[in-house]
Amino acid sequence: MKTSIAGSIVAMVTPMETDGSLDESGFDRLLEWHIEAGTHAVVIAGTTGESATLSHDEHCDLVAHAVRRAAGRIPIIAGTGSNNTREALHLTHSAREHGADAALLVTPYYNKPSQEGLYQHYRTIAEEVDIPQILYNVPGRTACDLELETVLRLAEVDNIVAIKDATGDVERGRELVRRCAVANVAVYSGEDAATFELMRAGARGTISVTANVAPVKMAQMCDLALTGDFELSAALNEELTPLHKDLFVQGNPVPVKWALQRLGMIPPGIRLPLVELDAQFHGRVEAAMEHAGIQLENAGATRKLYV
């Protein structure tokens, strides 16, 4: 493979105060928690990190801060995608300048480019910015689908090293894994519920929402799958399955930020147009957390147990 990054890659939330300002101490706490828990890499300022409502300065500063804080202890992947190629170039240049290990670029949303437009978009960024780049296909959010043949064309570009597949289509994902293996391009699951099946088919890991609240189990599940121990990996995945589902009872990252707030890890801040998790879902998310073995008694006082 063109990249050595594999395993549980957390799509990390961006902690915010109730007024929407960034919570730097909470950010540092989460990053340290993931390093201690064995998370294999983190994505900063991706979808789960509320990239859509971060200013350019906030976006670039968060990546720079994460690189400094991690100090080489864990790979930092910067979310740098945009539906504006020039903006994506700016963010990707910034990620490289600040020392990020890779960039994750979502397909251009809203403007519905053709497959040729997608190819030219990604190729332009890859050829201009010398940093490993991960394609990100999530048609449910973007109204834009990166087709397999376009992925394979892009695989010929040296620094396009992987793809995050968030289609939720396991059969399609298996074919993607099979074809990308020939091109030495890694596939990461972008849907927690599909991670186990895609890793059993040969995917190299997951870019995960669930890992925000269950980092140790997600890392262990992925480690076991990477070594071919699918029986134990499946057992851990069963414990996590309700979280895979119920962290999406409302739009991501609303439920996962509420779960982290419930654990005392972050304050209850989220930026409009998103709002805090509706009370009708609180019990459902708590039940999923408990099924995963996350203790909720005195959560803030015993934070290191919730991994």
PDB file of C-alpha atoms in Angstrom:
ATOM      1  CA  MET A   1       0.000   0.000   0.000  1.00  0.00           C
ATOM      2  CA  LYS A   2       1.049   3.599  -0.588  1.00  0.00           C
ATOM      3  CA  THR A   3       0.274   4.452   3.055  1.00  0.00           C
ATOM      4  CA  SER A   4       1.124   2.761   6.339  1.00  0.00           C
ATOM      5  CA  ILE A   5      -1.814   4.350   8.207  1.00  0.00           C
ATOM      6  CA  ALA A   6      -4.212   1.580   9.201  1.00  0.00           C
ATOM      7  CA  GLY A   7      -6.642   0.686  11.956  1.00  0.00           C
ATOM      8  CA  SER A   8      -8.986   2.891  13.962  1.00  0.00           C
ATOM      9  CA  ILE A   9      -8.813   6.472  12.750  1.00  0.00           C
ATOM     10  CA  VAL A  10     -11.073   8.706  14.793  1.00  0.00           C
ATOM     11  CA  ALA A  11     -12.982  11.471  13.030  1.00  0.00           C
ATOM     12  CA  MET A  12     -12.497  13.718  16.053  1.00  0.00           C
ATOM     13  CA  VAL A  13     -15.135  16.176  17.188  1.00  0.00           C
ATOM     14  CA  THR A  14     -14.206  19.826  17.701  1.00  0.00           C
ATOM     15  CA  PRO A  15     -15.038  20.754  21.315  1.00  0.00           C
ATOM     16  CA  MET A  16     -16.861  24.064  21.664  1.00  0.00           C
ATOM     17  CA  GLU A  17     -18.160  26.204  24.489  1.00  0.00           C
ATOM     18  CA  THR A  18     -21.871  26.995  24.717  1.00  0.00           C
ATOM     19  CA  ASP A  19     -21.291  30.255  22.822  1.00  0.00           C
ATOM     20  CA  GLY A  20     -19.731  28.313  19.921  1.00  0.00           C
ATOM     21  CA  SER A  21     -16.139  29.337  20.625  1.00  0.00           C
ATOM     22  CA  LEU A  22     -13.480  26.648  20.344  1.00  0.00           C
ATOM     23  CA  ASP A  23     -12.475  24.819  23.527  1.00  0.00           C
ATOM     24  CA  GLU A  24      -8.716  24.329  23.216  1.00  0.00           C
ATOM     25  CA  SER A  25      -8.305  22.528  26.543  1.00  0.00           C
ATOM     26  CA  GLY A  26     -11.085  20.109  25.605  1.00  0.00           C
ATOM     27  CA  PHE A  27      -9.426  19.531  22.245  1.00  0.00           C
ATOM     28  CA  ASP A  28      -6.126  18.697  23.945  1.00  0.00           C
ATOM     29  CA  ARG A  29      -7.888  16.389  26.411  1.00  0.00           C
ATOM     30  CA  LEU A  30      -9.537  14.430  23.607  1.00  0.00           C
ATOM     31  CA  LEU A  31      -6.316  14.141  21.617  1.00  0.00           C
ATOM     32  CA  GLU A  32      -4.394  12.844  24.638  1.00  0.00           C
ATOM     33  CA  TRP A  33      -7.219  10.405  25.405  1.00  0.00           C
ATOM     34  CA  HIS A  34      -7.002   8.951  21.916  1.00  0.00           C
ATOM     35  CA  ILE A  35      -3.241   8.615  22.070  1.00  0.00           C
ATOM     36  CA  GLU A  36      -3.494   6.786  25.415  1.00  0.00           C
ATOM     37  CA  ALA A  37      -6.341   4.593  24.111  1.00  0.00           C
ATOM     38  CA  GLY A  38      -4.371   3.266  21.157  1.00  0.00           C
ATOM     39  CA  THR A  39      -6.234   5.089  18.392  1.00  0.00           C
ATOM     40  CA  HIS A  40      -4.118   4.719  15.256  1.00  0.00           C
ATOM     41  CA  ALA A  41      -4.656   8.197  13.733  1.00  0.00           C
ATOM     42  CA  VAL A  42      -7.011  11.173  14.021  1.00  0.00           C
ATOM     43  CA  VAL A  43      -8.822  13.298  11.465  1.00  0.00           C
ATOM     44  CA  ILE A  44      -8.959  16.977  12.392  1.00  0.00           C
ATOM     45  CA  ALA A  45     -11.591  19.324  10.940  1.00  0.00           C
ATOM     46  CA  GLY A  46     -13.511  16.686   9.055  1.00  0.00           C
ATOM     47  CA  THR A  47     -17.288  16.332   8.884  1.00  0.00           C
ATOM     48  CA  THR A  48     -17.500  15.169  12.506  1.00  0.00           C
ATOM     49  CA  GLY A  49     -15.262  18.105  13.444  1.00  0.00           C
ATOM     50  CA  GLU A  50     -17.869  20.542  12.056  1.00  0.00           C
ATOM     51  CA  SER A  51     -15.634  21.689   9.233  1.00  0.00           C
ATOM     52  CA  ALA A  52     -18.632  23.254   7.498  1.00  0.00           C
ATOM     53  CA  THR A  53     -18.898  25.938  10.196  1.00  0.00           C
ATOM     54  CA  LEU A  54     -15.210  26.504  10.920  1.00  0.00           C
ATOM     55  CA  SER A  55     -13.612  29.627   9.492  1.00  0.00           C
ATOM     56  CA  HIS A  56     -10.528  29.137   7.327  1.00  0.00           C
ATOM     57  CA  ASP A  57      -8.332  30.450  10.127  1.00  0.00           C
ATOM     58  CA  GLU A  58      -9.922  28.147  12.703  1.00  0.00           C
ATOM     59  CA  HIS A  59      -9.580  25.204  10.339  1.00  0.00           C
ATOM     60  CA  CYS A  60      -5.890  25.783   9.676  1.00  0.00           C
ATOM     61  CA  ASP A  61      -5.112  26.659  13.293  1.00  0.00           C
ATOM     62  CA  LEU A  62      -6.750  23.461  14.594  1.00  0.00           C
ATOM     63  CA  VAL A  63      -4.615  21.329  12.290  1.00  0.00           C
ATOM     64  CA  ALA A  64      -1.459  23.205  13.267  1.00  0.00           C
ATOM     65  CA  HIS A  65      -2.297  22.879  16.953  1.00  0.00           C
ATOM     66  CA  ALA A  66      -3.002  19.148  16.634  1.00  0.00           C
ATOM     67  CA  VAL A  67       0.341  18.555  14.924  1.00  0.00           C
ATOM     68  CA  ARG A  68       2.185  20.442  17.662  1.00  0.00           C
ATOM     69  CA  ARG A  69       0.298  18.682  20.442  1.00  0.00           C
ATOM     70  CA  ALA A  70       0.678  15.200  18.971  1.00  0.00           C
ATOM     71  CA  ALA A  71       4.411  15.756  18.437  1.00  0.00           C
ATOM     72  CA  GLY A  72       4.715  12.701  16.223  1.00  0.00           C
ATOM     73  CA  ARG A  73       2.955  10.345  18.639  1.00  0.00           C
ATOM     74  CA  ILE A  74      -0.022   9.764  16.334  1.00  0.00           C
ATOM     75  CA  PRO A  75      -0.604  10.570  12.646  1.00  0.00           C
ATOM     76  CA  ILE A  76      -2.643  13.725  12.048  1.00  0.00           C
ATOM     77  CA  ILE A  77      -4.926  13.708   9.008  1.00  0.00           C
ATOM     78  CA  ALA A  78      -6.317  17.105   8.057  1.00  0.00           C
ATOM     79  CA  GLY A  79      -9.748  17.436   6.517  1.00  0.00           C
ATOM     80  CA  THR A  80      -9.116  19.762   3.573  1.00  0.00           C
ATOM     81  CA  GLY A  81     -11.965  19.113   1.152  1.00  0.00           C
ATOM     82  CA  SER A  82     -14.237  21.727  -0.388  1.00  0.00           C
ATOM     83  CA  ASN A  83     -16.596  22.189  -3.308  1.00  0.00           C
ATOM     84  CA  ASN A  84     -14.283  24.996  -4.392  1.00  0.00           C
ATOM     85  CA  THR A  85     -11.042  23.582  -5.811  1.00  0.00           C
ATOM     86  CA  ARG A  86      -9.101  26.744  -4.956  1.00  0.00           C
ATOM     87  CA  GLU A  87     -10.297  26.578  -1.356  1.00  0.00           C
ATOM     88  CA  ALA A  88      -9.354  22.895  -1.136  1.00  0.00           C
ATOM     89  CA  LEU A  89      -5.914  23.780  -2.496  1.00  0.00           C
ATOM     90  CA  HIS A  90      -5.510  26.484   0.152  1.00  0.00           C
ATOM     91  CA  LEU A  91      -6.491  24.153   2.995  1.00  0.00           C
ATOM     92  CA  THR A  92      -4.316  21.322   1.680  1.00  0.00           C
ATOM     93  CA  HIS A  93      -1.294  23.617   1.286  1.00  0.00           C
ATOM     94  CA  SER A  94      -1.843  24.785   4.860  1.00  0.00           C
ATOM     95  CA  ALA A  95      -2.044  21.206   6.141  1.00  0.00           C
ATOM     96  CA  ARG A  96       1.247  20.360   4.477  1.00  0.00           C
ATOM     97  CA  GLU A  97       2.946  23.507   5.748  1.00  0.00           C
ATOM     98  CA  HIS A  98       1.847  22.732   9.295  1.00  0.00           C
ATOM     99  CA  GLY A  99       3.157  19.170   9.156  1.00  0.00           C
ATOM    100  CA  ALA A 100       0.023  17.050   8.809  1.00  0.00           C
ATOM    101  CA  ASP A 101       0.690  13.449   7.822  1.00  0.00           C
ATOM    102  CA  ALA A 102      -2.092  13.306   5.225  1.00  0.00           C
ATOM    103  CA  ALA A 103      -5.117  15.180   3.911  1.00  0.00           C
ATOM    104  CA  LEU A 104      -8.699  13.897   3.623  1.00  0.00           C
ATOM    105  CA  LEU A 105     -10.701  15.470   0.794  1.00  0.00           C
ATOM    106  CA  VAL A 106     -14.440  15.044   0.526  1.00  0.00           C
ATOM    107  CA  THR A 107     -15.995  15.077  -2.926  1.00  0.00           C
ATOM    108  CA  PRO A 108     -17.163  18.560  -3.963  1.00  0.00           C
ATOM    109  CA  TYR A 109     -20.662  18.930  -2.569  1.00  0.00           C
ATOM    110  CA  TYR A 110     -23.707  20.811  -3.880  1.00  0.00           C
ATOM    111  CA  ASN A 111     -22.376  21.723  -7.338  1.00  0.00           C
ATOM    112  CA  LYS A 112     -22.646  18.126  -8.665  1.00  0.00           C
ATOM    113  CA  PRO A 113     -19.541  17.779 -10.865  1.00  0.00           C
ATOM    114  CA  SER A 114     -19.235  15.106 -13.527  1.00  0.00           C
ATOM    115  CA  GLN A 115     -16.806  12.216 -13.123  1.00  0.00           C
ATOM    116  CA  GLU A 116     -14.332  14.104 -15.292  1.00  0.00           C
ATOM    117  CA  GLY A 117     -14.758  17.162 -13.073  1.00  0.00           C
ATOM    118  CA  LEU A 118     -14.082  15.041  -9.988  1.00  0.00           C
ATOM    119  CA  TYR A 119     -10.999  13.545 -11.606  1.00  0.00           C
ATOM    120  CA  GLN A 120      -9.620  16.967 -12.533  1.00  0.00           C
ATOM    121  CA  HIS A 121     -10.422  18.361  -9.071  1.00  0.00           C
ATOM    122  CA  TYR A 122      -8.525  15.639  -7.222  1.00  0.00           C
ATOM    123  CA  ARG A 123      -5.695  15.387  -9.700  1.00  0.00           C
ATOM    124  CA  THR A 124      -5.104  19.163  -9.576  1.00  0.00           C
ATOM    125  CA  ILE A 125      -4.805  19.158  -5.783  1.00  0.00           C
ATOM    126  CA  ALA A 126      -2.630  16.044  -5.682  1.00  0.00           C
ATOM    127  CA  GLU A 127      -0.224  17.339  -8.292  1.00  0.00           C
ATOM    128  CA  GLU A 128       0.096  20.758  -6.666  1.00  0.00           C
ATOM    129  CA  VAL A 129       0.435  19.739  -3.006  1.00  0.00           C
ATOM    130  CA  ASP A 130       3.021  17.144  -2.019  1.00  0.00           C
ATOM    131  CA  ILE A 131       1.179  15.426   0.828  1.00  0.00           C
ATOM    132  CA  PRO A 132      -0.476  11.973   0.954  1.00  0.00           C
ATOM    133  CA  GLN A 133      -4.134  12.422   0.052  1.00  0.00           C
ATOM    134  CA  ILE A 134      -7.225  10.367   0.899  1.00  0.00           C
ATOM    135  CA  LEU A 135     -10.309  10.529  -1.287  1.00  0.00           C
ATOM    136  CA  TYR A 136     -13.611  10.702   0.583  1.00  0.00           C
ATOM    137  CA  ASN A 137     -16.853   9.533  -0.989  1.00  0.00           C
ATOM    138  CA  VAL A 138     -20.047  10.203   0.988  1.00  0.00           C
ATOM    139  CA  PRO A 139     -22.845  10.659  -1.566  1.00  0.00           C
ATOM    140  CA  GLY A 140     -25.536  10.779   1.113  1.00  0.00           C
ATOM    141  CA  ARG A 141     -24.144  14.128   2.238  1.00  0.00           C
ATOM    142  CA  THR A 142     -22.723  15.557  -0.961  1.00  0.00           C
ATOM    143  CA  ALA A 143     -25.157  14.536  -3.722  1.00  0.00           C
ATOM    144  CA  CYS A 144     -22.022  13.519  -5.607  1.00  0.00           C
ATOM    145  CA  ASP A 145     -20.775   9.954  -6.129  1.00  0.00           C
ATOM    146  CA  LEU A 146     -17.139   9.113  -6.884  1.00  0.00           C
ATOM    147  CA  GLU A 147     -17.432   6.089  -9.144  1.00  0.00           C
ATOM    148  CA  LEU A 148     -15.029   3.155  -9.061  1.00  0.00           C
ATOM    149  CA  GLU A 149     -13.495   3.799 -12.463  1.00  0.00           C
ATOM    150  CA  THR A 150     -12.724   7.384 -11.435  1.00  0.00           C
ATOM    151  CA  VAL A 151     -11.105   6.130  -8.223  1.00  0.00           C
ATOM    152  CA  LEU A 152      -8.921   3.781 -10.255  1.00  0.00           C
ATOM    153  CA  ARG A 153      -7.881   6.606 -12.586  1.00  0.00           C
ATOM    154  CA  LEU A 154      -6.925   8.686  -9.561  1.00  0.00           C
ATOM    155  CA  ALA A 155      -5.039   5.750  -8.037  1.00  0.00           C
ATOM    156  CA  GLU A 156      -2.417   6.294 -10.735  1.00  0.00           C
ATOM    157  CA  VAL A 157      -1.481   9.602  -9.073  1.00  0.00           C
ATOM    158  CA  ASP A 158       1.416   8.867  -6.701  1.00  0.00           C
ATOM    159  CA  ASN A 159       0.254  10.744  -3.621  1.00  0.00           C
ATOM    160  CA  ILE A 160      -3.386   9.649  -3.757  1.00  0.00           C
ATOM    161  CA  VAL A 161      -2.971   6.861  -1.233  1.00  0.00           C
ATOM    162  CA  ALA A 162      -6.411   5.846   0.035  1.00  0.00           C
ATOM    163  CA  ILE A 163     -10.156   6.318  -0.093  1.00  0.00           C
ATOM    164  CA  LYS A 164     -12.724   6.648   2.679  1.00  0.00           C
ATOM    165  CA  ASP A 165     -15.860   4.843   1.513  1.00  0.00           C
ATOM    166  CA  ALA A 166     -18.985   6.145   3.252  1.00  0.00           C
ATOM    167  CA  THR A 167     -21.526   4.834   0.767  1.00  0.00           C
ATOM    168  CA  GLY A 168     -22.831   2.311   3.289  1.00  0.00           C
ATOM    169  CA  ASP A 169     -23.032  -0.275   0.492  1.00  0.00           C
ATOM    170  CA  VAL A 170     -21.059  -3.293   1.714  1.00  0.00           C
ATOM    171  CA  GLU A 171     -21.124  -5.173  -1.594  1.00  0.00           C
ATOM    172  CA  ARG A 172     -19.895  -2.110  -3.436  1.00  0.00           C
ATOM    173  CA  GLY A 173     -17.281  -1.641  -0.727  1.00  0.00           C
ATOM    174  CA  ARG A 174     -15.989  -5.176  -1.182  1.00  0.00           C
ATOM    175  CA  GLU A 175     -15.515  -4.562  -4.899  1.00  0.00           C
ATOM    176  CA  LEU A 176     -13.771  -1.265  -4.114  1.00  0.00           C
ATOM    177  CA  VAL A 177     -11.388  -3.072  -1.745  1.00  0.00           C
ATOM    178  CA  ARG A 178     -10.635  -5.748  -4.321  1.00  0.00           C
ATOM    179  CA  ARG A 179      -9.945  -3.336  -7.154  1.00  0.00           C
ATOM    180  CA  CYS A 180      -8.017  -0.808  -5.054  1.00  0.00           C
ATOM    181  CA  ALA A 181      -5.706  -3.508  -3.694  1.00  0.00           C
ATOM    182  CA  VAL A 182      -4.342  -3.985  -7.195  1.00  0.00           C
ATOM    183  CA  ALA A 183      -3.599  -0.239  -7.342  1.00  0.00           C
ATOM    184  CA  ASN A 184      -1.988  -0.241  -3.852  1.00  0.00           C
ATOM    185  CA  VAL A 185      -4.630   2.197  -2.609  1.00  0.00           C
ATOM    186  CA  ALA A 186      -5.966   1.602   0.903  1.00  0.00           C
ATOM    187  CA  VAL A 187      -9.695   1.559   1.619  1.00  0.00           C
ATOM    188  CA  TYR A 188     -11.055   2.834   4.919  1.00  0.00           C
ATOM    189  CA  SER A 189     -14.650   2.326   5.931  1.00  0.00           C
ATOM    190  CA  GLY A 190     -16.473   5.599   6.413  1.00  0.00           C
ATOM    191  CA  GLU A 191     -19.515   3.909   7.954  1.00  0.00           C
ATOM    192  CA  ASP A 192     -18.969   2.350  11.382  1.00  0.00           C
ATOM    193  CA  ALA A 193     -21.708  -0.200  10.747  1.00  0.00           C
ATOM    194  CA  ALA A 194     -19.854  -1.453   7.654  1.00  0.00           C
ATOM    195  CA  THR A 195     -16.352  -1.468   9.152  1.00  0.00           C
ATOM    196  CA  PHE A 196     -16.150  -5.100  10.239  1.00  0.00           C
ATOM    197  CA  GLU A 197     -17.393  -6.500   6.919  1.00  0.00           C
ATOM    198  CA  LEU A 198     -15.139  -4.228   4.868  1.00  0.00           C
ATOM    199  CA  MET A 199     -12.099  -5.082   6.995  1.00  0.00           C
ATOM    200  CA  ARG A 200     -12.900  -8.770   6.624  1.00  0.00           C
ATOM    201  CA  ALA A 201     -12.788  -8.111   2.873  1.00  0.00           C
ATOM    202  CA  GLY A 202      -9.388  -6.398   3.175  1.00  0.00           C
ATOM    203  CA  ALA A 203     -10.053  -2.760   4.068  1.00  0.00           C
ATOM    204  CA  ARG A 204      -7.202  -1.248   6.066  1.00  0.00           C
ATOM    205  CA  GLY A 205      -9.296   0.372   8.777  1.00  0.00           C
ATOM    206  CA  THR A 206     -12.014   2.861   9.495  1.00  0.00           C
ATOM    207  CA  ILE A 207     -12.446   6.599   9.820  1.00  0.00           C
ATOM    208  CA  SER A 208     -14.807   6.339  12.724  1.00  0.00           C
ATOM    209  CA  VAL A 209     -17.415   8.295  14.645  1.00  0.00           C
ATOM    210  CA  THR A 210     -17.868   5.495  17.206  1.00  0.00           C
ATOM    211  CA  ALA A 211     -14.173   5.703  18.137  1.00  0.00           C
ATOM    212  CA  ASN A 212     -14.843   9.133  19.636  1.00  0.00           C
ATOM    213  CA  VAL A 213     -16.526   7.478  22.618  1.00  0.00           C
ATOM    214  CA  ALA A 214     -15.137   3.918  22.516  1.00  0.00           C
ATOM    215  CA  PRO A 215     -11.556   4.372  21.299  1.00  0.00           C
ATOM    216  CA  VAL A 216      -9.988   1.317  22.944  1.00  0.00           C
ATOM    217  CA  LYS A 217     -12.561  -1.160  21.650  1.00  0.00           C
ATOM    218  CA  MET A 218     -12.499   0.302  18.156  1.00  0.00           C
ATOM    219  CA  ALA A 219      -8.699   0.125  18.103  1.00  0.00           C
ATOM    220  CA  GLN A 220      -8.746  -3.455  19.391  1.00  0.00           C
ATOM    221  CA  MET A 221     -11.432  -4.478  16.903  1.00  0.00           C
ATOM    222  CA  CYS A 222      -9.389  -3.085  14.029  1.00  0.00           C
ATOM    223  CA  ASP A 223      -6.113  -4.584  15.278  1.00  0.00           C
ATOM    224  CA  LEU A 224      -7.731  -8.014  15.462  1.00  0.00           C
ATOM    225  CA  ALA A 225      -9.209  -7.669  11.979  1.00  0.00           C
ATOM    226  CA  LEU A 226      -5.866  -6.586  10.552  1.00  0.00           C
ATOM    227  CA  THR A 227      -4.240  -9.718  11.983  1.00  0.00           C
ATOM    228  CA  GLY A 228      -7.021 -11.949  10.665  1.00  0.00           C
ATOM    229  CA  ASP A 229      -8.658 -12.752  14.012  1.00  0.00           C
ATOM    230  CA  PHE A 230     -12.182 -12.131  12.806  1.00  0.00           C
ATOM    231  CA  GLU A 231     -13.861 -14.165  15.559  1.00  0.00           C
ATOM    232  CA  LEU A 232     -12.686 -11.881  18.360  1.00  0.00           C
ATOM    233  CA  SER A 233     -13.039  -8.818  16.156  1.00  0.00           C
ATOM    234  CA  ALA A 234     -16.678  -9.760  15.490  1.00  0.00           C
ATOM    235  CA  ALA A 235     -17.343 -10.118  19.210  1.00  0.00           C
ATOM    236  CA  LEU A 236     -16.092  -6.587  19.877  1.00  0.00           C
ATOM    237  CA  ASN A 237     -18.043  -5.290  16.905  1.00  0.00           C
ATOM    238  CA  GLU A 238     -21.230  -6.799  18.355  1.00  0.00           C
ATOM    239  CA  GLU A 239     -20.703  -4.797  21.544  1.00  0.00           C
ATOM    240  CA  LEU A 240     -20.268  -1.633  19.481  1.00  0.00           C
ATOM    241  CA  THR A 241     -23.095  -2.210  16.995  1.00  0.00           C
ATOM    242  CA  PRO A 242     -25.750  -0.154  18.842  1.00  0.00           C
ATOM    243  CA  LEU A 243     -23.313   2.772  18.972  1.00  0.00           C
ATOM    244  CA  HIS A 244     -22.634   2.423  15.242  1.00  0.00           C
ATOM    245  CA  LYS A 245     -26.371   2.911  14.706  1.00  0.00           C
ATOM    246  CA  ASP A 246     -27.477   5.254  17.462  1.00  0.00           C
ATOM    247  CA  LEU A 247     -24.715   7.823  17.072  1.00  0.00           C
ATOM    248  CA  PHE A 248     -26.653   8.721  13.923  1.00  0.00           C
ATOM    249  CA  VAL A 249     -30.154   9.126  15.369  1.00  0.00           C
ATOM    250  CA  GLN A 250     -29.724  12.777  14.388  1.00  0.00           C
ATOM    251  CA  GLY A 251     -27.232  14.395  12.063  1.00  0.00           C
ATOM    252  CA  ASN A 252     -23.567  13.746  12.863  1.00  0.00           C
ATOM    253  CA  PRO A 253     -21.944  15.083  15.063  1.00  0.00           C
ATOM    254  CA  VAL A 254     -24.978  15.935  17.209  1.00  0.00           C
ATOM    255  CA  PRO A 255     -25.296  12.553  19.008  1.00  0.00           C
ATOM    256  CA  VAL A 256     -21.565  11.922  19.431  1.00  0.00           C
ATOM    257  CA  LYS A 257     -20.983  15.365  20.915  1.00  0.00           C
ATOM    258  CA  TRP A 258     -23.834  14.740  23.351  1.00  0.00           C
ATOM    259  CA  ALA A 259     -22.279  11.386  24.288  1.00  0.00           C
ATOM    260  CA  LEU A 260     -18.912  13.017  24.981  1.00  0.00           C
ATOM    261  CA  GLN A 261     -20.656  15.719  26.988  1.00  0.00           C
ATOM    262  CA  ARG A 262     -22.391  12.953  28.966  1.00  0.00           C
ATOM    263  CA  LEU A 263     -18.949  11.522  29.762  1.00  0.00           C
ATOM    264  CA  GLY A 264     -17.718  14.892  30.985  1.00  0.00           C
ATOM    265  CA  MET A 265     -15.149  15.113  28.191  1.00  0.00           C
ATOM    266  CA  ILE A 266     -16.401  18.275  26.467  1.00  0.00           C
ATOM    267  CA  PRO A 267     -18.771  21.198  27.140  1.00  0.00           C
ATOM    268  CA  PRO A 268     -22.192  21.240  25.411  1.00  0.00           C
ATOM    269  CA  GLY A 269     -21.188  23.481  22.511  1.00  0.00           C
ATOM    270  CA  ILE A 270     -22.234  23.002  18.887  1.00  0.00           C
ATOM    271  CA  ARG A 271     -22.645  25.543  16.093  1.00  0.00           C
ATOM    272  CA  LEU A 272     -25.827  26.450  14.310  1.00  0.00           C
ATOM    273  CA  PRO A 273     -27.549  25.236  12.250  1.00  0.00           C
ATOM    274  CA  LEU A 274     -26.890  22.151  14.425  1.00  0.00           C
ATOM    275  CA  VAL A 275     -28.360  22.082  17.923  1.00  0.00           C
ATOM    276  CA  GLU A 276     -27.992  19.759  20.908  1.00  0.00           C
ATOM    277  CA  LEU A 277     -29.412  16.224  20.724  1.00  0.00           C
ATOM    278  CA  ASP A 278     -33.171  16.099  21.191  1.00  0.00           C
ATOM    279  CA  ALA A 279     -34.077  14.790  24.655  1.00  0.00           C
ATOM    280  CA  GLN A 280     -36.131  11.942  23.177  1.00  0.00           C
ATOM    281  CA  PHE A 281     -32.871  10.301  22.040  1.00  0.00           C
ATOM    282  CA  HIS A 282     -30.870  10.652  25.269  1.00  0.00           C
ATOM    283  CA  GLY A 283     -31.917   7.282  26.682  1.00  0.00           C
ATOM    284  CA  ARG A 284     -31.280   5.537  23.383  1.00  0.00           C
ATOM    285  CA  VAL A 285     -27.716   6.839  23.106  1.00  0.00           C
ATOM    286  CA  GLU A 286     -27.038   6.056  26.776  1.00  0.00           C
ATOM    287  CA  ALA A 287     -28.265   2.485  26.259  1.00  0.00           C
ATOM    288  CA  ALA A 288     -25.915   2.076  23.287  1.00  0.00           C
ATOM    289  CA  MET A 289     -23.020   3.372  25.359  1.00  0.00           C
ATOM    290  CA  GLU A 290     -23.819   0.944  28.176  1.00  0.00           C
ATOM    291  CA  HIS A 291     -24.040  -1.948  25.683  1.00  0.00           C
ATOM    292  CA  ALA A 292     -20.492  -1.054  24.626  1.00  0.00           C
ATOM    293  CA  GLY A 293     -19.337  -1.287  28.240  1.00  0.00           C
ATOM    294  CA  ILE A 294     -19.073   2.446  28.814  1.00  0.00           C
ATOM    295  CA  GLN A 295     -19.841   3.165  32.460  1.00  0.00           C
ATOM    296  CA  LEU A 296     -21.916   6.284  32.955  1.00  0.00           C
ATOM    297  CA  GLU A 297     -21.765   6.566  36.758  1.00  0.00           C
ATOM    298  CA  ASN A 298     -19.512   9.453  37.824  1.00  0.00           C
ATOM    299  CA  ALA A 299     -18.331   9.727  34.253  1.00  0.00           C
ATOM    300  CA  GLY A 300     -16.413  12.965  34.572  1.00  0.00           C
ATOM    301  CA  ALA A 301     -14.569  11.798  37.680  1.00  0.00           C
ATOM    302  CA  THR A 302     -13.357   8.526  36.150  1.00  0.00           C
ATOM    303  CA  ARG A 303     -12.731   9.664  32.609  1.00  0.00           C
ATOM    304  CA  LYS A 304      -9.900   7.251  31.766  1.00  0.00           C
ATOM    305  CA  LEU A 305     -12.200   4.256  32.239  1.00  0.00           C
ATOM    306  CA  TYR A 306     -14.354   5.224  29.280  1.00  0.00           C
ATOM    307  CA  VAL A 307     -12.269   3.858  26.473  1.00  0.00           C
TER     308      VAL A 307
END
